[in-house]
């Protein structure tokens, strides 16, 4: 396995599955062997473009004997069962977030994952964004002294369809969960969650009892404070920023521009176009780096892939934020 590309089985041929298929095809240490989706034409289309065999049943993929690792990019309700199936088969698995919308199902699977020697990784790709990863390394190196405040801004360009919101688990489990993991990337030991949220503009959010605007404050065991600002819309493009503040200085990660060209005239100076439009552009490099780090994990090399417990911790924080925003209380959390 260490001398040839890893043979991947991809489960889920939708938008995010296609992103992963492209990453697998582009990585010299990986190859796409199987693609599974209930809509078999979608699986075959992805397989025809990136390689492998298309099927509409996970059973065929697992039984093929032609898979060294599984990448799960199917709908959230399937994740627990597919992770368990991969662990039972002894096949390493990289699963998109969240593990599930129900922490009880996650906790029920946790002992089996912990007892196995099968690598299980979670798809928190933002850890592998070059800017965020650099900021985190520099904080860990003590460049700004002890971290006192971490500010994360994450705003989508536009709300998702109302039909999606109904099955998403809400803004905290669907959107902010990436920011919760980013908070733990810098400050693993979060002990308290407070959130304020509203449905300020999105009819779909109101229809499903969800929020479109939220501010979450996390308190770390060190006393450091994390502030997460979310919105389901942004007129200026995909807004993804981070600031780490410490006793000796500050690190900032800015938005990725859609163009490096600016215009100066009598009416405006250094006018620039909006930021990149969506996550497929903003995090293309992060998805590729995430995939390669998982390959290292499968091969038994040193790896920083987020773990099953990282996925569990992010869901605990999301549940706490949902409760805080709904009940208007601060919520103590135990991530152990």
Tab-separated table of C-alpha atoms in Angstrom:
chain	number	residue	atom	x	y	z
A	1	UNK	CA	0.000	0.000	0.000
A	2	UNK	CA	2.888	2.354	0.687
A	3	UNK	CA	4.389	1.870	-2.799
A	4	UNK	CA	1.303	2.526	-4.903
A	5	UNK	CA	-1.524	5.085	-4.873
A	6	UNK	CA	-4.283	4.406	-2.367
A	7	UNK	CA	-7.443	3.099	-4.005
A	8	UNK	CA	-10.369	5.227	-2.815
A	9	UNK	CA	-14.023	4.387	-2.639
A	10	UNK	CA	-16.091	7.580	-2.768
A	11	UNK	CA	-19.612	7.431	-1.329
A	12	UNK	CA	-21.694	10.365	-2.509
A	13	UNK	CA	-21.463	11.889	-5.988
A	14	UNK	CA	-23.120	15.235	-5.267
A	15	UNK	CA	-21.442	18.633	-5.175
A	16	UNK	CA	-19.063	17.905	-2.312
A	17	UNK	CA	-18.426	14.379	-3.581
A	18	UNK	CA	-17.286	15.834	-6.897
A	19	UNK	CA	-14.891	18.143	-5.064
A	20	UNK	CA	-13.349	15.142	-3.324
A	21	UNK	CA	-13.243	13.151	-6.569
A	22	UNK	CA	-11.216	15.941	-8.167
A	23	UNK	CA	-8.835	16.007	-5.175
A	24	UNK	CA	-8.328	12.238	-5.355
A	25	UNK	CA	-7.684	12.361	-9.082
A	26	UNK	CA	-5.153	15.182	-8.668
A	27	UNK	CA	-3.186	13.527	-5.856
A	28	UNK	CA	-0.336	11.312	-7.125
A	29	UNK	CA	-0.702	9.125	-4.034
A	30	UNK	CA	-4.405	8.401	-4.579
A	31	UNK	CA	-6.650	6.960	-7.256
A	32	UNK	CA	-10.419	6.709	-7.529
A	33	UNK	CA	-11.462	3.051	-7.671
A	34	UNK	CA	-15.198	3.152	-6.896
A	35	UNK	CA	-17.939	5.778	-6.770
A	36	UNK	CA	-21.234	5.033	-5.020
A	37	UNK	CA	-24.449	7.036	-5.136
A	38	UNK	CA	-28.128	5.979	-5.006
A	39	UNK	CA	-28.496	7.887	-8.269
A	40	UNK	CA	-26.301	5.514	-10.227
A	41	UNK	CA	-26.067	7.790	-13.274
A	42	UNK	CA	-24.427	10.399	-11.044
A	43	UNK	CA	-21.941	7.819	-9.746
A	44	UNK	CA	-21.116	6.688	-13.266
A	45	UNK	CA	-20.686	10.259	-14.473
A	46	UNK	CA	-18.172	11.022	-11.712
A	47	UNK	CA	-16.394	7.716	-12.327
A	48	UNK	CA	-16.180	8.415	-16.050
A	49	UNK	CA	-14.612	11.796	-15.379
A	50	UNK	CA	-12.215	10.913	-12.568
A	51	UNK	CA	-11.812	7.129	-12.759
A	52	UNK	CA	-13.218	4.026	-11.129
A	53	UNK	CA	-16.448	2.086	-11.299
A	54	UNK	CA	-19.877	3.529	-10.545
A	55	UNK	CA	-22.435	1.733	-8.397
A	56	UNK	CA	-25.622	2.511	-6.505
A	57	UNK	CA	-24.892	0.258	-3.519
A	58	UNK	CA	-22.292	0.655	-0.797
A	59	UNK	CA	-22.330	-3.123	-0.388
A	60	UNK	CA	-20.738	-3.575	-3.811
A	61	UNK	CA	-18.062	-1.003	-3.016
A	62	UNK	CA	-17.134	-2.612	0.308
A	63	UNK	CA	-17.228	-6.140	-1.113
A	64	UNK	CA	-15.066	-5.313	-4.124
A	65	UNK	CA	-11.733	-5.899	-2.403
A	66	UNK	CA	-10.467	-2.978	-4.476
A	67	UNK	CA	-10.659	-0.222	-1.860
A	68	UNK	CA	-7.877	0.866	0.528
A	69	UNK	CA	-9.800	3.835	1.968
A	70	UNK	CA	-13.323	5.236	1.925
A	71	UNK	CA	-14.343	8.869	1.606
A	72	UNK	CA	-17.897	9.532	2.819
A	73	UNK	CA	-19.554	12.525	1.159
A	74	UNK	CA	-23.141	11.308	1.367
A	75	UNK	CA	-26.009	12.955	3.327
A	76	UNK	CA	-25.450	13.341	7.069
A	77	UNK	CA	-27.981	10.673	8.195
A	78	UNK	CA	-25.853	8.013	6.468
A	79	UNK	CA	-22.550	8.932	8.126
A	80	UNK	CA	-22.717	6.860	11.313
A	81	UNK	CA	-23.688	3.671	9.499
A	82	UNK	CA	-21.005	4.118	6.843
A	83	UNK	CA	-18.261	4.890	9.380
A	84	UNK	CA	-19.250	1.781	11.320
A	85	UNK	CA	-19.267	-0.313	8.170
A	86	UNK	CA	-15.806	0.919	7.254
A	87	UNK	CA	-14.462	0.202	10.748
A	88	UNK	CA	-15.981	-3.301	10.670
A	89	UNK	CA	-14.329	-3.885	7.293
A	90	UNK	CA	-10.982	-2.567	8.525
A	91	UNK	CA	-10.974	0.185	5.900
A	92	UNK	CA	-9.785	3.699	6.853
A	93	UNK	CA	-12.448	6.359	6.399
A	94	UNK	CA	-12.545	10.118	5.909
A	95	UNK	CA	-16.066	11.411	6.576
A	96	UNK	CA	-17.571	14.801	5.872
A	97	UNK	CA	-18.913	16.782	8.825
A	98	UNK	CA	-20.998	16.396	10.909
A	99	UNK	CA	-20.793	12.792	12.080
A	100	UNK	CA	-24.524	12.968	12.804
A	101	UNK	CA	-27.090	15.479	14.008
A	102	UNK	CA	-27.766	13.389	17.142
A	103	UNK	CA	-24.955	13.278	19.691
A	104	UNK	CA	-26.421	10.055	21.132
A	105	UNK	CA	-25.703	8.223	17.865
A	106	UNK	CA	-22.173	9.645	17.826
A	107	UNK	CA	-21.560	8.535	21.412
A	108	UNK	CA	-22.926	5.052	20.649
A	109	UNK	CA	-20.336	4.628	17.877
A	110	UNK	CA	-17.456	6.201	19.771
A	111	UNK	CA	-16.307	3.093	21.754
A	112	UNK	CA	-16.060	0.990	18.584
A	113	UNK	CA	-13.994	3.648	16.810
A	114	UNK	CA	-11.751	4.090	19.852
A	115	UNK	CA	-11.201	0.345	20.242
A	116	UNK	CA	-10.323	-0.218	16.611
A	117	UNK	CA	-7.008	0.377	14.873
A	118	UNK	CA	-8.838	1.735	11.838
A	119	UNK	CA	-8.017	5.364	11.015
A	120	UNK	CA	-11.143	7.551	11.128
A	121	UNK	CA	-10.844	11.216	10.110
A	122	UNK	CA	-13.364	14.059	9.905
A	123	UNK	CA	-13.639	16.501	7.034
A	124	UNK	CA	-12.818	19.795	8.732
A	125	UNK	CA	-10.928	21.028	5.700
A	126	UNK	CA	-10.456	24.585	6.966
A	127	UNK	CA	-7.660	23.390	9.241
A	128	UNK	CA	-5.700	22.903	6.024
A	129	UNK	CA	-6.309	26.365	4.581
A	130	UNK	CA	-2.854	27.872	4.128
A	131	UNK	CA	-3.695	31.134	5.925
A	132	UNK	CA	-5.465	29.598	8.904
A	133	UNK	CA	-2.838	26.875	9.281
A	134	UNK	CA	-0.031	29.448	9.206
A	135	UNK	CA	-1.731	31.590	11.849
A	136	UNK	CA	-2.202	28.588	14.080
A	137	UNK	CA	1.453	27.528	13.754
A	138	UNK	CA	2.601	31.035	14.605
A	139	UNK	CA	0.314	31.209	17.642
A	140	UNK	CA	1.645	27.833	18.814
A	141	UNK	CA	5.197	29.108	18.332
A	142	UNK	CA	4.468	31.968	20.755
A	143	UNK	CA	4.858	34.724	18.183
A	144	UNK	CA	2.051	36.843	19.720
A	145	UNK	CA	2.397	35.603	23.289
A	146	UNK	CA	-0.399	33.722	24.988
A	147	UNK	CA	-3.590	33.754	22.935
A	148	UNK	CA	-6.221	35.923	24.636
A	149	UNK	CA	-8.843	36.506	21.942
A	150	UNK	CA	-9.744	34.655	18.764
A	151	UNK	CA	-12.227	36.248	16.350
A	152	UNK	CA	-13.726	34.183	13.510
A	153	UNK	CA	-15.972	35.702	10.840
A	154	UNK	CA	-17.835	33.361	8.496
A	155	UNK	CA	-20.570	34.653	6.203
A	156	UNK	CA	-22.012	32.791	3.220
A	157	UNK	CA	-22.864	34.714	0.035
A	158	UNK	CA	-26.540	33.642	0.118
A	159	UNK	CA	-28.881	31.415	2.145
A	160	UNK	CA	-29.320	27.794	1.077
A	161	UNK	CA	-32.702	26.591	-0.245
A	162	UNK	CA	-35.444	26.220	2.364
A	163	UNK	CA	-35.668	22.504	1.526
A	164	UNK	CA	-32.024	22.103	2.542
A	165	UNK	CA	-32.501	23.977	5.806
A	166	UNK	CA	-35.221	21.563	6.857
A	167	UNK	CA	-32.738	18.676	6.956
A	168	UNK	CA	-29.555	20.564	7.859
A	169	UNK	CA	-29.853	20.499	11.636
A	170	UNK	CA	-29.775	24.295	11.788
A	171	UNK	CA	-27.122	26.941	11.353
A	172	UNK	CA	-24.981	25.829	14.302
A	173	UNK	CA	-24.744	22.151	13.258
A	174	UNK	CA	-24.525	22.891	9.536
A	175	UNK	CA	-22.531	26.121	9.166
A	176	UNK	CA	-20.966	27.173	12.468
A	177	UNK	CA	-19.688	23.646	13.112
A	178	UNK	CA	-16.694	24.482	10.894
A	179	UNK	CA	-16.000	27.525	13.071
A	180	UNK	CA	-16.341	25.485	16.253
A	181	UNK	CA	-13.659	23.165	14.947
A	182	UNK	CA	-11.507	26.139	13.964
A	183	UNK	CA	-11.883	27.509	17.502
A	184	UNK	CA	-10.691	24.168	18.891
A	185	UNK	CA	-7.836	24.101	16.376
A	186	UNK	CA	-6.449	27.094	18.297
A	187	UNK	CA	-7.980	26.448	21.748
A	188	UNK	CA	-8.940	22.774	22.245
A	189	UNK	CA	-10.372	23.066	25.762
A	190	UNK	CA	-13.621	25.024	25.434
A	191	UNK	CA	-15.657	25.056	28.653
A	192	UNK	CA	-18.592	27.423	28.028
A	193	UNK	CA	-20.797	28.492	25.119
A	194	UNK	CA	-23.056	31.541	24.757
A	195	UNK	CA	-24.945	32.333	21.553
A	196	UNK	CA	-27.360	34.983	20.313
A	197	UNK	CA	-29.149	34.330	17.033
A	198	UNK	CA	-32.019	35.671	14.953
A	199	UNK	CA	-33.843	35.073	11.695
A	200	UNK	CA	-33.255	38.566	10.337
A	201	UNK	CA	-33.869	38.146	6.601
A	202	UNK	CA	-34.297	34.557	5.393
A	203	UNK	CA	-37.853	33.281	4.972
A	204	UNK	CA	-36.591	29.693	4.829
A	205	UNK	CA	-34.893	30.018	8.198
A	206	UNK	CA	-38.109	31.347	9.750
A	207	UNK	CA	-40.117	28.577	8.113
A	208	UNK	CA	-37.939	25.900	9.696
A	209	UNK	CA	-37.379	27.565	13.071
A	210	UNK	CA	-33.749	28.211	12.207
A	211	UNK	CA	-31.504	31.288	12.344
A	212	UNK	CA	-29.726	33.206	9.598
A	213	UNK	CA	-27.612	35.476	11.825
A	214	UNK	CA	-25.616	34.429	14.897
A	215	UNK	CA	-22.859	35.506	17.249
A	216	UNK	CA	-21.333	32.843	19.485
A	217	UNK	CA	-18.905	33.399	22.337
A	218	UNK	CA	-16.777	30.518	23.608
A	219	UNK	CA	-14.721	30.550	26.763
A	220	UNK	CA	-11.604	28.381	26.892
A	221	UNK	CA	-10.149	26.757	29.998
A	222	UNK	CA	-7.201	29.146	29.682
A	223	UNK	CA	-9.550	32.131	30.015
A	224	UNK	CA	-9.201	33.044	26.338
A	225	UNK	CA	-12.361	34.177	24.531
A	226	UNK	CA	-13.471	33.133	21.044
A	227	UNK	CA	-16.047	35.179	19.126
A	228	UNK	CA	-17.716	33.624	16.063
A	229	UNK	CA	-19.792	35.849	13.767
A	230	UNK	CA	-22.040	34.129	11.208
A	231	UNK	CA	-24.486	35.253	8.561
A	232	UNK	CA	-26.246	33.353	5.794
A	233	UNK	CA	-25.714	36.226	3.359
A	234	UNK	CA	-22.944	38.630	2.360
A	235	UNK	CA	-23.195	41.163	-0.448
A	236	UNK	CA	-19.395	41.373	-0.718
A	237	UNK	CA	-18.856	37.655	-1.386
A	238	UNK	CA	-17.728	34.714	0.746
A	239	UNK	CA	-16.501	36.371	3.948
A	240	UNK	CA	-13.909	34.224	5.741
A	241	UNK	CA	-11.601	36.003	8.175
A	242	UNK	CA	-9.744	35.287	11.391
A	243	UNK	CA	-7.891	37.337	13.983
A	244	UNK	CA	-5.741	35.974	16.797
A	245	UNK	CA	-4.845	38.497	19.495
A	246	UNK	CA	-2.254	38.004	22.210
A	247	UNK	CA	-0.216	39.933	24.728
A	248	UNK	CA	2.623	40.513	22.253
A	249	UNK	CA	0.742	41.105	19.026
A	250	UNK	CA	-1.930	40.066	16.572
A	251	UNK	CA	-2.240	37.783	13.551
A	252	UNK	CA	-4.908	38.375	10.910
A	253	UNK	CA	-6.091	36.191	8.031
A	254	UNK	CA	-7.888	38.201	5.369
A	255	UNK	CA	-10.403	37.225	2.716
A	256	UNK	CA	-9.195	35.704	-0.519
A	257	UNK	CA	-9.698	38.172	-3.392
A	258	UNK	CA	-11.395	37.164	-6.627
A	259	UNK	CA	-8.883	39.332	-8.493
A	260	UNK	CA	-5.598	41.060	-7.723
A	261	UNK	CA	-6.531	43.975	-9.989
A	262	UNK	CA	-7.744	47.243	-8.458
A	263	UNK	CA	-9.023	50.416	-10.109
A	264	UNK	CA	-8.275	53.994	-9.109
A	265	UNK	CA	-10.158	56.904	-10.661
A	266	UNK	CA	-11.465	60.332	-9.669
A	267	UNK	CA	-14.445	58.590	-8.064
A	268	UNK	CA	-12.664	55.821	-6.135
A	269	UNK	CA	-9.186	54.705	-5.133
A	270	UNK	CA	-8.066	51.064	-5.247
A	271	UNK	CA	-11.571	49.809	-6.018
A	272	UNK	CA	-11.592	46.006	-6.032
A	273	UNK	CA	-14.105	43.339	-7.075
A	274	UNK	CA	-15.979	41.257	-4.437
A	275	UNK	CA	-14.323	38.399	-2.587
A	276	UNK	CA	-14.394	34.878	-3.984
A	277	UNK	CA	-17.926	33.660	-4.463
A	278	UNK	CA	-18.161	30.422	-2.494
A	279	UNK	CA	-16.390	27.655	-0.587
A	280	UNK	CA	-15.504	25.676	-3.727
A	281	UNK	CA	-13.157	28.498	-4.743
A	282	UNK	CA	-12.048	29.657	-1.296
A	283	UNK	CA	-11.113	26.218	0.024
A	284	UNK	CA	-10.032	24.330	-3.104
A	285	UNK	CA	-6.469	24.104	-1.815
A	286	UNK	CA	-7.645	23.116	1.642
A	287	UNK	CA	-9.631	20.167	0.272
A	288	UNK	CA	-6.564	18.934	-1.614
A	289	UNK	CA	-4.348	19.284	1.478
A	290	UNK	CA	-6.960	17.551	3.647
A	291	UNK	CA	-7.006	14.582	1.270
A	292	UNK	CA	-3.226	14.280	1.189
A	293	UNK	CA	-2.998	14.457	4.987
A	294	UNK	CA	-5.521	11.619	5.196
A	295	UNK	CA	-3.342	9.575	2.822
A	296	UNK	CA	-0.484	10.067	5.279
A	297	UNK	CA	-2.734	8.872	8.104
A	298	UNK	CA	-3.719	5.722	6.209
A	299	UNK	CA	-0.078	4.946	5.501
A	300	UNK	CA	0.797	5.199	9.172
A	301	UNK	CA	2.791	8.395	8.783
A	302	UNK	CA	2.620	11.413	11.073
A	303	UNK	CA	-0.696	13.142	10.319
A	304	UNK	CA	-2.764	16.076	11.573
A	305	UNK	CA	-6.091	14.806	10.225
A	306	UNK	CA	-9.006	15.782	12.508
A	307	UNK	CA	-10.251	12.796	14.475
A	308	UNK	CA	-13.624	11.265	15.290
A	309	UNK	CA	-13.402	12.964	18.695
A	310	UNK	CA	-12.806	16.311	16.985
A	311	UNK	CA	-16.072	15.753	15.131
A	312	UNK	CA	-17.831	14.824	18.352
A	313	UNK	CA	-16.504	17.916	20.154
A	314	UNK	CA	-17.692	20.233	17.370
A	315	UNK	CA	-21.180	18.729	17.559
A	316	UNK	CA	-21.272	19.157	21.347
A	317	UNK	CA	-20.444	22.847	20.878
A	318	UNK	CA	-23.103	23.167	18.165
A	319	UNK	CA	-25.730	21.600	20.422
A	320	UNK	CA	-24.712	23.929	23.251
A	321	UNK	CA	-24.951	26.974	20.971
A	322	UNK	CA	-28.404	25.911	19.798
A	323	UNK	CA	-29.556	25.587	23.401
A	324	UNK	CA	-27.962	28.892	24.386
A	325	UNK	CA	-29.579	30.799	21.521
A	326	UNK	CA	-32.979	29.219	22.165
A	327	UNK	CA	-33.041	29.408	25.958
A	328	UNK	CA	-30.926	32.584	26.372
A	329	UNK	CA	-28.491	30.922	28.766
A	330	UNK	CA	-24.773	30.258	28.924
A	331	UNK	CA	-24.083	26.526	28.599
A	332	UNK	CA	-21.194	24.743	30.300
A	333	UNK	CA	-19.673	21.962	28.179
A	334	UNK	CA	-17.497	18.932	28.819
A	335	UNK	CA	-15.763	17.746	25.657
A	336	UNK	CA	-14.330	14.605	27.266
